[in-house]
PDB file of C-alpha atoms in Angstrom:
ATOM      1  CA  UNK A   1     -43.393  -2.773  -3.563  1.00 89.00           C
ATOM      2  CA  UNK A   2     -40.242  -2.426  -1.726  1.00 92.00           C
ATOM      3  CA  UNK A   3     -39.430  -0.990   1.670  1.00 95.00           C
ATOM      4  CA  UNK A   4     -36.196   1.195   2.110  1.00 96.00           C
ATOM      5  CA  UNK A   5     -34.522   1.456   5.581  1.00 94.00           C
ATOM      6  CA  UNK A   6     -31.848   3.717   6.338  1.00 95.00           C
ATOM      7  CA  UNK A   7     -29.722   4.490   9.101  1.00 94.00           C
ATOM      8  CA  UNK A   8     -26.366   6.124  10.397  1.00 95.00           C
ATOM      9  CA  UNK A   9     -26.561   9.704  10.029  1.00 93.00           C
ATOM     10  CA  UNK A  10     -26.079  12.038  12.435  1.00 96.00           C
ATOM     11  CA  UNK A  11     -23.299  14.895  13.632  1.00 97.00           C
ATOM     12  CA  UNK A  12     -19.796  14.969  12.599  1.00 98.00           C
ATOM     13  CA  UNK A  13     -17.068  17.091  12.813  1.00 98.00           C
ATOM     14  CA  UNK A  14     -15.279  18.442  10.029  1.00 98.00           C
ATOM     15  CA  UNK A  15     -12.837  15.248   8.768  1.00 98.00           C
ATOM     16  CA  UNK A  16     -14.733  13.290  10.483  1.00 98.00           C
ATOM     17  CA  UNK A  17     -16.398   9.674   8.862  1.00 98.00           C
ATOM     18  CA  UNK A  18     -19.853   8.358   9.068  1.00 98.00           C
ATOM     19  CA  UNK A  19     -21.341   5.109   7.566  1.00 98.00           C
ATOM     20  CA  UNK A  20     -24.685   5.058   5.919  1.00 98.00           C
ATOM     21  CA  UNK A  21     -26.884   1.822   5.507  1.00 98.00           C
ATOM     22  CA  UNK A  22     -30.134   1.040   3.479  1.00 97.00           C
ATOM     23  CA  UNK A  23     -31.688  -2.269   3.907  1.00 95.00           C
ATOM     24  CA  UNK A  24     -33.890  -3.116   1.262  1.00 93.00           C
ATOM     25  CA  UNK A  25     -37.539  -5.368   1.665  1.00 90.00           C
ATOM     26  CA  UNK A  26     -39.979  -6.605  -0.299  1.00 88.00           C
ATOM     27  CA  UNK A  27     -40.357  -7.187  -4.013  1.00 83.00           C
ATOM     28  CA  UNK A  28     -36.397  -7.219  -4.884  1.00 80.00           C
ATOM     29  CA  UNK A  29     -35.118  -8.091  -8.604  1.00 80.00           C
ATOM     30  CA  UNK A  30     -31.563  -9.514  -8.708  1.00 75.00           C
ATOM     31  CA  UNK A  31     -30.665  -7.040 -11.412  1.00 83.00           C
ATOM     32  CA  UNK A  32     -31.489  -3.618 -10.242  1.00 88.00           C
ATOM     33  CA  UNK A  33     -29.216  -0.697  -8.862  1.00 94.00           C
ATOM     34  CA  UNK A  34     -29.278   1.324  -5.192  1.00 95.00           C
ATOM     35  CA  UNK A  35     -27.299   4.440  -4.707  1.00 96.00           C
ATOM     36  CA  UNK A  36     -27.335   7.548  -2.293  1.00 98.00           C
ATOM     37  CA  UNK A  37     -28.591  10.861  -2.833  1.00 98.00           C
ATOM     38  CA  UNK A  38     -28.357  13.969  -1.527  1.00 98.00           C
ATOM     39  CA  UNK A  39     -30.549  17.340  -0.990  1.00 98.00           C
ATOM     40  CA  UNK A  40     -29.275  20.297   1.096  1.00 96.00           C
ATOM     41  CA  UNK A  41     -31.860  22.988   2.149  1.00 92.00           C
ATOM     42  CA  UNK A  42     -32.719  24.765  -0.984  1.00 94.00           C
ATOM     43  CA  UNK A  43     -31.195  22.725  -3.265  1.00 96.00           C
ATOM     44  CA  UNK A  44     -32.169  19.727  -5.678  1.00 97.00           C
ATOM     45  CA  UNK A  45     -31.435  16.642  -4.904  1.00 97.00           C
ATOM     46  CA  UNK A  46     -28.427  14.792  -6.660  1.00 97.00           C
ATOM     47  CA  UNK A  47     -27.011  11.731  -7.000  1.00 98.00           C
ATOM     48  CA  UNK A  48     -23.640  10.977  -4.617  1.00 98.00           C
ATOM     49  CA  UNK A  49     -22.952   7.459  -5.452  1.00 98.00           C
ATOM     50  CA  UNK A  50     -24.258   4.720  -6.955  1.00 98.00           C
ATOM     51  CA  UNK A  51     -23.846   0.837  -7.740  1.00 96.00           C
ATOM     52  CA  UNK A  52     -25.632  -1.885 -10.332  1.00 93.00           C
ATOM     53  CA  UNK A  53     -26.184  -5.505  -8.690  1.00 90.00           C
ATOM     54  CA  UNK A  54     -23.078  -6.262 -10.655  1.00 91.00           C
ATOM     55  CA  UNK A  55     -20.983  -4.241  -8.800  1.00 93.00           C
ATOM     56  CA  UNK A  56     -20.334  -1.171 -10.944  1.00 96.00           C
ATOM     57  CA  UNK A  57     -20.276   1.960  -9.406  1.00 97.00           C
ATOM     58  CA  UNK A  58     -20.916   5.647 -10.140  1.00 97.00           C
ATOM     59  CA  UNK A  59     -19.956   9.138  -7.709  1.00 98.00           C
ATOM     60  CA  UNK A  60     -20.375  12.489  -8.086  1.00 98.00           C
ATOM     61  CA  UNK A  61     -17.159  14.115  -8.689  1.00 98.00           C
ATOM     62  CA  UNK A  62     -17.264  16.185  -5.432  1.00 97.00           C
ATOM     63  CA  UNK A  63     -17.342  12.921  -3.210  1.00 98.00           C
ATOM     64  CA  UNK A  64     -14.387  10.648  -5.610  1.00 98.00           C
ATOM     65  CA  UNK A  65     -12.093   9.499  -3.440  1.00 97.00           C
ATOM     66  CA  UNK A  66     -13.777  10.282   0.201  1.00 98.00           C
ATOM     67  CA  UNK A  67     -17.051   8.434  -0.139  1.00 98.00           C
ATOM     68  CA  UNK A  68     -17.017   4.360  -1.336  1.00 98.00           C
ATOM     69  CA  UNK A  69     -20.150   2.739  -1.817  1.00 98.00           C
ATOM     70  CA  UNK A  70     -20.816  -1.148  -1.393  1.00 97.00           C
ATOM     71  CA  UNK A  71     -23.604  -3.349  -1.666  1.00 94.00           C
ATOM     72  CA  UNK A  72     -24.358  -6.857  -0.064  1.00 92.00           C
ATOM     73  CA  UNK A  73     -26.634  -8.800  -2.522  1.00 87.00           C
ATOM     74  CA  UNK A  74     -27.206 -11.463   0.179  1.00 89.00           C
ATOM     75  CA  UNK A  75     -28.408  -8.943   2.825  1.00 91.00           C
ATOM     76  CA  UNK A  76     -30.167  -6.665   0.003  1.00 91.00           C
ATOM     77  CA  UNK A  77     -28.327  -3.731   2.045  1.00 94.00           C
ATOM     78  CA  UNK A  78     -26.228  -1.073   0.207  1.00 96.00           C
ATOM     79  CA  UNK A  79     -23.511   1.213   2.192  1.00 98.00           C
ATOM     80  CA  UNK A  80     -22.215   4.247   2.206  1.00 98.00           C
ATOM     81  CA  UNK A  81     -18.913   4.985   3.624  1.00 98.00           C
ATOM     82  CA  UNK A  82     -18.071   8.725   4.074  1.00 98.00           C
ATOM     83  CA  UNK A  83     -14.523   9.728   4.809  1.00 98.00           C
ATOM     84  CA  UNK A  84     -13.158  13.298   5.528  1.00 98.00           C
ATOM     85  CA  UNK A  85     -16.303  14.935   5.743  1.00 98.00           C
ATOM     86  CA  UNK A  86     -16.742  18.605   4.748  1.00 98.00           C
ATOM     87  CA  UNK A  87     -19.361  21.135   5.705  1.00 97.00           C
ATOM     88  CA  UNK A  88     -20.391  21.048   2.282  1.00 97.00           C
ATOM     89  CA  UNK A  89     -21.759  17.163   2.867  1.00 98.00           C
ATOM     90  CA  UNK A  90     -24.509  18.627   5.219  1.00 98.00           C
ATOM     91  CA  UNK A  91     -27.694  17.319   3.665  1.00 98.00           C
ATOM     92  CA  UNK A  92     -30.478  14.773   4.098  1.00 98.00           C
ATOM     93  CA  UNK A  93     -29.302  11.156   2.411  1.00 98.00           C
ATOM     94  CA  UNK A  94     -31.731   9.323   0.843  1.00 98.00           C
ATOM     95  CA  UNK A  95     -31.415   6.017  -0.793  1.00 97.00           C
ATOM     96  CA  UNK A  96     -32.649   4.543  -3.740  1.00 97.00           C
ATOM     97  CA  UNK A  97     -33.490   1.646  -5.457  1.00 96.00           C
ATOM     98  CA  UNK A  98     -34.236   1.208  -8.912  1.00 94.00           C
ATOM     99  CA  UNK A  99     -35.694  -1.543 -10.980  1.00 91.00           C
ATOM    100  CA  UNK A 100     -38.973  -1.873 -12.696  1.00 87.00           C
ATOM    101  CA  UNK A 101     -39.742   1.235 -10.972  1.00 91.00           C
ATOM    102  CA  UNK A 102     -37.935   3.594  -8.453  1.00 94.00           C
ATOM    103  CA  UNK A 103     -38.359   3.624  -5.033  1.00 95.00           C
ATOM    104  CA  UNK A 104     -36.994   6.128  -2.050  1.00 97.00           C
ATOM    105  CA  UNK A 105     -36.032   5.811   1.698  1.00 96.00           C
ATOM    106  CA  UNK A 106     -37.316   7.901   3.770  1.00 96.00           C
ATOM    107  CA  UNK A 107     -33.847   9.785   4.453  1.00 96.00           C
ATOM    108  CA  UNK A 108     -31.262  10.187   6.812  1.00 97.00           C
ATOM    109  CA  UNK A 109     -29.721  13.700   7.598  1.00 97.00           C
ATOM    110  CA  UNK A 110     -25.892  13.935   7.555  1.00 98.00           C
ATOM    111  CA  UNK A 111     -24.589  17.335   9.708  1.00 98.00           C
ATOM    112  CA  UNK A 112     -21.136  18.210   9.235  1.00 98.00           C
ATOM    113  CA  UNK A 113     -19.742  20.767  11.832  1.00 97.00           C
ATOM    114  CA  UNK A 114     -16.447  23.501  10.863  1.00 93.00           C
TER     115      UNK A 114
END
């Protein structure tokens, strides 16, 4: 089993930045992937960024260039850092890690005011 925790969402203005963090516990593989997904109110949820344990990374084209995610092996913690916001960013966060299996946080809403 593992244990998602996330944090750092919250109300933003238009332009504005936020940082999201997801701490991960429990039964962690050193070769597995954590990334950040997104679901606004009546819509699916989809990926926003992504990165393997060796570093690579994956984002969703609406976020390239405004969003960066990292990830600290040593902490099991992945970020996301969100740069000039948009309305269109409103949504709940959630984080994921994958492995053997797939696992969810329990999500993190992100409001951004025009």
């Amino acid at each position: 089993q593992v244990q998602l925790v996330e944090s750092g969402g919250g109300l933003v203005q238009a332009g504005g930045s936020l940082r999201l963090s997801c701490a991960a516990s429990g039964s962690i593989f050193s070769s597995s992937s954590m990334g950040w997904y997104r679901q606004a109110p009546g819509k699916q949820r989809d990926l926003v960024a992504a990165i393997t344990s060796g570093g690579t990374t994956n984002y969703a084209d609406s976020v390239k260039g405004r969003f960066t995610i990292t990830r600290s092996i040593a902490k099991n913690t992945v970020y996301l850092q969100m740069n000039s916001l948009k309305p269109e960013d409103t949504a709940v966060y959630y984080c994921k890690y994958s492995a053997y299996y797939d696992y969810w946080g329990q999500g993190t809403q992100v409001t951004v005011s025009s």
